[in-house]
């Protein structure tokens, strides 16, 4: 009996020693595997740091995951584009129709997820009261279809370089974001989607930045609301539109440089007098062009 007890104790001691060694071995293996897995470092910078309604947000992501990150903002996912080695940038539009306050920008890079808070400031936009009778000047369906297709363009190339230049030297008669009352009723979904310049008919209009002409619309071909129109793709979801022109000096497919003449100021379409309307779009939304002229979105 004592022999059996002694043997049992020996077996137990051997089993305990084996389990202890096995545990150490497994722990060592786990540590080795953990150390051999590269850490996914992700750093994100958002500018401007104190944005307001109408601003374009630049989100720059430094990531060594080897794949382009994605950026989600206001329930929409925006593409990022490489700007340097392991460095990507997304442009996020805001408009006067957005609600100011605390917003979240989510960045996904590989398995890493960042949720970043941004405080979007409110902004006081000018208001106008307009009294109209009758139906006014309505655009055609074909006109709106072409405008919508133009605004949806997202080319992978970045054509612009540096701050945008002023497209016309005339007096600014209407700024971005103006809200309107029509016959005493506030138009909830309306805001002025660009900047208006007044000058004599035929005054030169130049491209504010490099890009490809992807839209030419003429009043004689059904552009009843916009009049003679030029649309330029600056790349990566950034587009410019120019309406009410008296003359068009470019054709679709042309590549233009910043400062190059593209047409003449006019009063075609629904216009009360000779003027240029310049609208700047980021991923289909009309943003304030002024910050693009004051600083560079590189």
Tab-separated table of C-alpha atoms in Angstrom:
chain	number	residue	atom	x	y	z
A	1	UNK	CA	0.000	0.000	0.000
A	2	UNK	CA	2.787	2.415	0.926
A	3	UNK	CA	4.462	1.616	-2.399
A	4	UNK	CA	1.312	2.501	-4.283
A	5	UNK	CA	0.936	5.789	-2.406
A	6	UNK	CA	4.526	6.701	-3.028
A	7	UNK	CA	4.228	5.930	-6.731
A	8	UNK	CA	1.038	7.962	-6.991
A	9	UNK	CA	2.727	10.938	-5.364
A	10	UNK	CA	5.636	10.620	-7.793
A	11	UNK	CA	3.283	10.561	-10.759
A	12	UNK	CA	1.476	13.627	-9.430
A	13	UNK	CA	4.760	15.484	-8.986
A	14	UNK	CA	5.804	14.575	-12.552
A	15	UNK	CA	2.453	15.722	-13.947
A	16	UNK	CA	2.677	19.004	-12.020
A	17	UNK	CA	6.221	19.611	-13.289
A	18	UNK	CA	5.111	18.845	-16.857
A	19	UNK	CA	2.148	21.230	-16.633
A	20	UNK	CA	4.371	23.940	-15.196
A	21	UNK	CA	6.913	23.540	-18.015
A	22	UNK	CA	4.157	23.407	-20.609
A	23	UNK	CA	2.647	26.610	-19.222
A	24	UNK	CA	5.987	28.383	-19.375
A	25	UNK	CA	6.491	27.156	-22.936
A	26	UNK	CA	3.051	28.335	-24.044
A	27	UNK	CA	3.585	31.695	-22.382
A	28	UNK	CA	6.912	32.042	-24.160
A	29	UNK	CA	5.302	31.213	-27.483
A	30	UNK	CA	2.560	33.786	-26.853
A	31	UNK	CA	5.111	36.466	-26.026
A	32	UNK	CA	7.122	35.691	-29.137
A	33	UNK	CA	4.034	35.858	-31.338
A	34	UNK	CA	2.953	39.125	-29.758
A	35	UNK	CA	6.364	40.668	-30.207
A	36	UNK	CA	6.511	39.559	-33.831
A	37	UNK	CA	3.186	41.251	-34.692
A	38	UNK	CA	3.922	44.809	-35.907
A	39	UNK	CA	2.096	47.597	-34.127
A	40	UNK	CA	-0.278	49.545	-36.411
A	41	UNK	CA	0.603	53.160	-35.683
A	42	UNK	CA	-2.044	55.642	-36.847
A	43	UNK	CA	-1.815	59.389	-36.371
A	44	UNK	CA	-4.480	61.828	-37.563
A	45	UNK	CA	-4.437	65.589	-37.990
A	46	UNK	CA	-7.545	67.662	-38.730
A	47	UNK	CA	-7.481	71.241	-40.035
A	48	UNK	CA	-8.781	73.823	-39.537
A	49	UNK	CA	-8.692	73.224	-35.802
A	50	UNK	CA	-11.637	75.551	-35.205
A	51	UNK	CA	-13.933	75.016	-38.237
A	52	UNK	CA	-17.181	76.796	-38.984
A	53	UNK	CA	-20.120	76.066	-41.271
A	54	UNK	CA	-19.050	76.086	-44.916
A	55	UNK	CA	-15.441	75.104	-44.211
A	56	UNK	CA	-13.661	72.194	-45.873
A	57	UNK	CA	-12.029	69.867	-43.336
A	58	UNK	CA	-8.693	68.325	-44.243
A	59	UNK	CA	-8.037	64.995	-42.504
A	60	UNK	CA	-4.433	63.803	-42.849
A	61	UNK	CA	-3.734	60.247	-41.691
A	62	UNK	CA	-0.268	58.813	-41.080
A	63	UNK	CA	-0.617	55.029	-41.235
A	64	UNK	CA	1.848	52.157	-41.678
A	65	UNK	CA	-0.835	49.535	-42.318
A	66	UNK	CA	-0.033	49.417	-46.025
A	67	UNK	CA	-3.606	50.164	-47.093
A	68	UNK	CA	-5.420	53.457	-47.603
A	69	UNK	CA	-7.562	54.360	-44.577
A	70	UNK	CA	-11.213	55.350	-44.815
A	71	UNK	CA	-12.833	58.356	-43.164
A	72	UNK	CA	-16.498	58.473	-42.123
A	73	UNK	CA	-18.204	61.789	-41.393
A	74	UNK	CA	-21.910	62.512	-40.966
A	75	UNK	CA	-22.940	58.995	-42.044
A	76	UNK	CA	-20.894	59.152	-45.236
A	77	UNK	CA	-17.572	57.450	-45.995
A	78	UNK	CA	-15.041	59.557	-47.889
A	79	UNK	CA	-12.025	58.300	-49.839
A	80	UNK	CA	-8.462	59.107	-48.853
A	81	UNK	CA	-5.666	59.784	-51.318
A	82	UNK	CA	-1.941	59.250	-50.850
A	83	UNK	CA	0.012	62.500	-50.481
A	84	UNK	CA	3.322	60.987	-49.284
A	85	UNK	CA	4.777	57.697	-48.078
A	86	UNK	CA	2.233	56.165	-45.637
A	87	UNK	CA	0.430	59.522	-45.557
A	88	UNK	CA	-3.131	60.028	-46.796
A	89	UNK	CA	-5.628	62.885	-46.954
A	90	UNK	CA	-9.416	63.124	-47.087
A	91	UNK	CA	-11.423	66.298	-47.701
A	92	UNK	CA	-14.742	66.656	-45.863
A	93	UNK	CA	-17.311	69.310	-46.851
A	94	UNK	CA	-19.580	71.282	-44.527
A	95	UNK	CA	-22.383	73.640	-45.564
A	96	UNK	CA	-24.802	76.168	-44.032
A	97	UNK	CA	-27.411	73.390	-43.928
A	98	UNK	CA	-25.367	71.345	-41.442
A	99	UNK	CA	-26.071	71.449	-37.736
A	100	UNK	CA	-23.276	73.065	-35.731
A	101	UNK	CA	-21.910	71.399	-32.619
A	102	UNK	CA	-19.863	68.355	-31.688
A	103	UNK	CA	-19.312	65.975	-34.605
A	104	UNK	CA	-17.396	62.712	-34.856
A	105	UNK	CA	-14.899	61.773	-37.550
A	106	UNK	CA	-14.098	58.058	-37.667
A	107	UNK	CA	-10.801	56.909	-39.175
A	108	UNK	CA	-10.239	53.237	-40.024
A	109	UNK	CA	-6.762	52.031	-40.953
A	110	UNK	CA	-6.336	48.270	-40.980
A	111	UNK	CA	-7.551	47.006	-37.594
A	112	UNK	CA	-7.105	50.417	-35.971
A	113	UNK	CA	-10.160	52.638	-35.438
A	114	UNK	CA	-10.087	56.237	-34.222
A	115	UNK	CA	-13.129	58.315	-33.276
A	116	UNK	CA	-12.184	61.980	-33.239
A	117	UNK	CA	-14.403	64.796	-31.977
A	118	UNK	CA	-14.688	68.056	-33.911
A	119	UNK	CA	-16.540	71.162	-32.763
A	120	UNK	CA	-18.199	72.749	-35.806
A	121	UNK	CA	-18.928	76.401	-35.054
A	122	UNK	CA	-22.110	78.159	-36.051
A	123	UNK	CA	-21.897	81.043	-38.489
A	124	UNK	CA	-24.122	84.007	-39.239
A	125	UNK	CA	-24.965	84.190	-42.947
A	126	UNK	CA	-26.568	87.230	-44.616
A	127	UNK	CA	-30.248	86.978	-45.517
A	128	UNK	CA	-32.239	88.351	-48.431
A	129	UNK	CA	-35.959	88.839	-48.915
A	130	UNK	CA	-37.189	88.237	-52.440
A	131	UNK	CA	-40.726	88.681	-53.725
A	132	UNK	CA	-41.503	86.780	-56.901
A	133	UNK	CA	-44.588	86.183	-59.030
A	134	UNK	CA	-45.213	83.396	-61.504
A	135	UNK	CA	-43.041	80.338	-61.997
A	136	UNK	CA	-39.732	82.063	-62.670
A	137	UNK	CA	-37.032	80.483	-64.834
A	138	UNK	CA	-36.847	76.724	-64.357
A	139	UNK	CA	-33.992	74.545	-65.554
A	140	UNK	CA	-34.516	71.549	-67.795
A	141	UNK	CA	-34.201	67.953	-66.588
A	142	UNK	CA	-31.290	67.388	-68.966
A	143	UNK	CA	-29.569	70.461	-67.522
A	144	UNK	CA	-29.894	69.216	-63.932
A	145	UNK	CA	-28.813	65.691	-64.894
A	146	UNK	CA	-25.576	66.997	-66.382
A	147	UNK	CA	-24.918	69.271	-63.395
A	148	UNK	CA	-25.524	66.390	-60.954
A	149	UNK	CA	-23.198	64.082	-62.893
A	150	UNK	CA	-20.531	66.786	-62.899
A	151	UNK	CA	-20.746	67.328	-59.129
A	152	UNK	CA	-20.381	63.589	-58.505
A	153	UNK	CA	-16.970	63.325	-60.216
A	154	UNK	CA	-14.111	62.050	-58.005
A	155	UNK	CA	-10.887	61.698	-59.993
A	156	UNK	CA	-7.879	60.051	-58.298
A	157	UNK	CA	-5.431	62.683	-59.540
A	158	UNK	CA	-4.828	65.986	-57.743
A	159	UNK	CA	-4.523	68.742	-60.341
A	160	UNK	CA	-4.491	71.906	-58.221
A	161	UNK	CA	-1.356	73.287	-56.615
A	162	UNK	CA	-1.388	75.922	-53.902
A	163	UNK	CA	-4.090	78.442	-53.102
A	164	UNK	CA	-6.803	79.116	-55.696
A	165	UNK	CA	-6.769	82.407	-57.598
A	166	UNK	CA	-9.665	84.806	-58.066
A	167	UNK	CA	-11.609	83.901	-61.245
A	168	UNK	CA	-12.681	87.466	-61.987
A	169	UNK	CA	-11.598	90.921	-60.838
A	170	UNK	CA	-15.103	92.380	-60.660
A	171	UNK	CA	-16.890	93.556	-57.530
A	172	UNK	CA	-18.249	90.809	-55.286
A	173	UNK	CA	-22.018	91.281	-55.216
A	174	UNK	CA	-23.082	88.163	-53.340
A	175	UNK	CA	-21.068	86.077	-50.912
A	176	UNK	CA	-21.253	82.392	-50.113
A	177	UNK	CA	-24.001	81.106	-47.863
A	178	UNK	CA	-26.628	83.849	-48.252
A	179	UNK	CA	-30.020	82.584	-47.019
A	180	UNK	CA	-33.314	83.754	-48.529
A	181	UNK	CA	-36.924	84.488	-47.712
A	182	UNK	CA	-39.225	83.969	-50.683
A	183	UNK	CA	-42.473	85.937	-50.379
A	184	UNK	CA	-41.898	86.145	-46.629
A	185	UNK	CA	-41.214	82.424	-46.134
A	186	UNK	CA	-37.738	81.206	-45.162
A	187	UNK	CA	-36.254	78.711	-47.633
A	188	UNK	CA	-34.872	75.976	-45.378
A	189	UNK	CA	-32.969	74.127	-48.111
A	190	UNK	CA	-31.562	77.158	-49.915
A	191	UNK	CA	-28.208	78.848	-49.548
A	192	UNK	CA	-26.132	80.740	-52.091
A	193	UNK	CA	-23.726	78.096	-53.341
A	194	UNK	CA	-20.850	80.285	-54.422
A	195	UNK	CA	-19.543	83.825	-54.916
A	196	UNK	CA	-20.903	86.314	-57.481
A	197	UNK	CA	-18.751	88.870	-59.313
A	198	UNK	CA	-20.212	91.806	-61.274
A	199	UNK	CA	-18.364	93.285	-64.254
A	200	UNK	CA	-19.092	94.329	-67.854
A	201	UNK	CA	-20.221	91.678	-70.316
A	202	UNK	CA	-17.223	89.852	-71.758
A	203	UNK	CA	-14.927	90.579	-68.797
A	204	UNK	CA	-12.324	87.771	-68.591
A	205	UNK	CA	-12.949	84.693	-66.465
A	206	UNK	CA	-9.931	82.577	-65.539
A	207	UNK	CA	-9.516	79.129	-64.020
A	208	UNK	CA	-8.904	79.449	-60.259
A	209	UNK	CA	-6.729	76.321	-60.295
A	210	UNK	CA	-5.469	73.690	-62.685
A	211	UNK	CA	-7.892	71.047	-63.851
A	212	UNK	CA	-9.699	69.371	-66.701
A	213	UNK	CA	-12.779	70.836	-68.363
A	214	UNK	CA	-15.426	68.134	-67.986
A	215	UNK	CA	-18.609	70.153	-68.528
A	216	UNK	CA	-19.576	72.689	-71.189
A	217	UNK	CA	-23.252	73.608	-71.232
A	218	UNK	CA	-24.834	76.222	-73.454
A	219	UNK	CA	-28.039	78.183	-73.098
A	220	UNK	CA	-28.875	77.324	-76.696
A	221	UNK	CA	-28.672	73.618	-75.789
A	222	UNK	CA	-31.103	73.728	-72.860
A	223	UNK	CA	-29.141	75.311	-69.999
A	224	UNK	CA	-32.000	77.716	-69.305
A	225	UNK	CA	-31.263	78.255	-65.608
A	226	UNK	CA	-27.460	78.222	-65.474
A	227	UNK	CA	-26.910	79.769	-68.888
A	228	UNK	CA	-23.578	79.178	-70.567
A	229	UNK	CA	-21.679	76.987	-68.128
A	230	UNK	CA	-18.172	75.584	-67.602
A	231	UNK	CA	-17.283	72.872	-65.102
A	232	UNK	CA	-13.670	72.101	-64.151
A	233	UNK	CA	-12.492	68.972	-62.343
A	234	UNK	CA	-9.591	69.842	-60.027
A	235	UNK	CA	-9.260	66.222	-58.918
A	236	UNK	CA	-9.999	64.128	-55.810
A	237	UNK	CA	-13.617	65.296	-55.502
A	238	UNK	CA	-12.944	69.038	-55.935
A	239	UNK	CA	-14.764	70.809	-58.807
A	240	UNK	CA	-15.503	74.404	-59.881
A	241	UNK	CA	-18.556	75.598	-61.791
A	242	UNK	CA	-18.927	78.915	-63.653
A	243	UNK	CA	-22.363	80.052	-64.854
A	244	UNK	CA	-24.085	82.921	-66.737
A	245	UNK	CA	-21.146	83.249	-69.170
A	246	UNK	CA	-21.369	85.350	-72.318
A	247	UNK	CA	-18.654	83.321	-74.051
A	248	UNK	CA	-16.953	79.942	-73.643
A	249	UNK	CA	-13.307	79.683	-74.711
A	250	UNK	CA	-12.640	76.022	-73.846
A	251	UNK	CA	-14.069	72.649	-74.766
A	252	UNK	CA	-14.643	69.439	-72.831
A	253	UNK	CA	-11.402	67.529	-72.392
A	254	UNK	CA	-9.171	70.610	-72.311
A	255	UNK	CA	-6.659	70.838	-69.467
A	256	UNK	CA	-6.328	74.347	-68.064
A	257	UNK	CA	-3.851	75.995	-65.713
A	258	UNK	CA	-4.520	78.421	-62.865
A	259	UNK	CA	-5.060	81.910	-64.305
A	260	UNK	CA	-5.816	80.689	-67.832
A	261	UNK	CA	-8.725	82.442	-69.536
A	262	UNK	CA	-11.713	80.133	-69.998
A	263	UNK	CA	-14.547	82.498	-70.971
A	264	UNK	CA	-16.281	85.846	-70.588
A	265	UNK	CA	-18.658	87.166	-67.937
A	266	UNK	CA	-22.278	87.495	-68.994
A	267	UNK	CA	-25.972	87.396	-68.138
A	268	UNK	CA	-27.177	84.160	-69.748
A	269	UNK	CA	-29.653	81.885	-68.032
A	270	UNK	CA	-31.510	83.183	-64.983
A	271	UNK	CA	-29.502	86.324	-64.251
A	272	UNK	CA	-30.570	89.872	-63.395
A	273	UNK	CA	-27.463	91.393	-65.009
A	274	UNK	CA	-23.907	90.636	-66.103
A	275	UNK	CA	-22.218	88.563	-63.405
A	276	UNK	CA	-20.162	85.452	-62.780
A	277	UNK	CA	-21.281	82.833	-60.299
A	278	UNK	CA	-18.342	80.684	-59.158
A	279	UNK	CA	-19.214	77.632	-57.114
A	280	UNK	CA	-16.699	75.274	-55.493
A	281	UNK	CA	-17.775	71.710	-54.728
A	282	UNK	CA	-16.131	69.099	-52.510
A	283	UNK	CA	-17.605	65.615	-53.012
A	284	UNK	CA	-20.761	67.130	-54.457
A	285	UNK	CA	-21.409	69.710	-51.734
A	286	UNK	CA	-20.963	73.445	-52.286
A	287	UNK	CA	-18.381	74.776	-49.831
A	288	UNK	CA	-17.086	78.280	-49.153
A	289	UNK	CA	-14.437	79.084	-51.807
A	290	UNK	CA	-12.790	81.817	-49.705
A	291	UNK	CA	-10.651	79.512	-47.502
A	292	UNK	CA	-9.363	77.843	-50.681
A	293	UNK	CA	-8.106	81.233	-51.858
A	294	UNK	CA	-6.585	82.139	-48.495
A	295	UNK	CA	-4.608	78.961	-47.887
A	296	UNK	CA	-3.476	75.799	-49.646
A	297	UNK	CA	-5.176	72.420	-49.285
A	298	UNK	CA	-2.182	70.229	-50.138
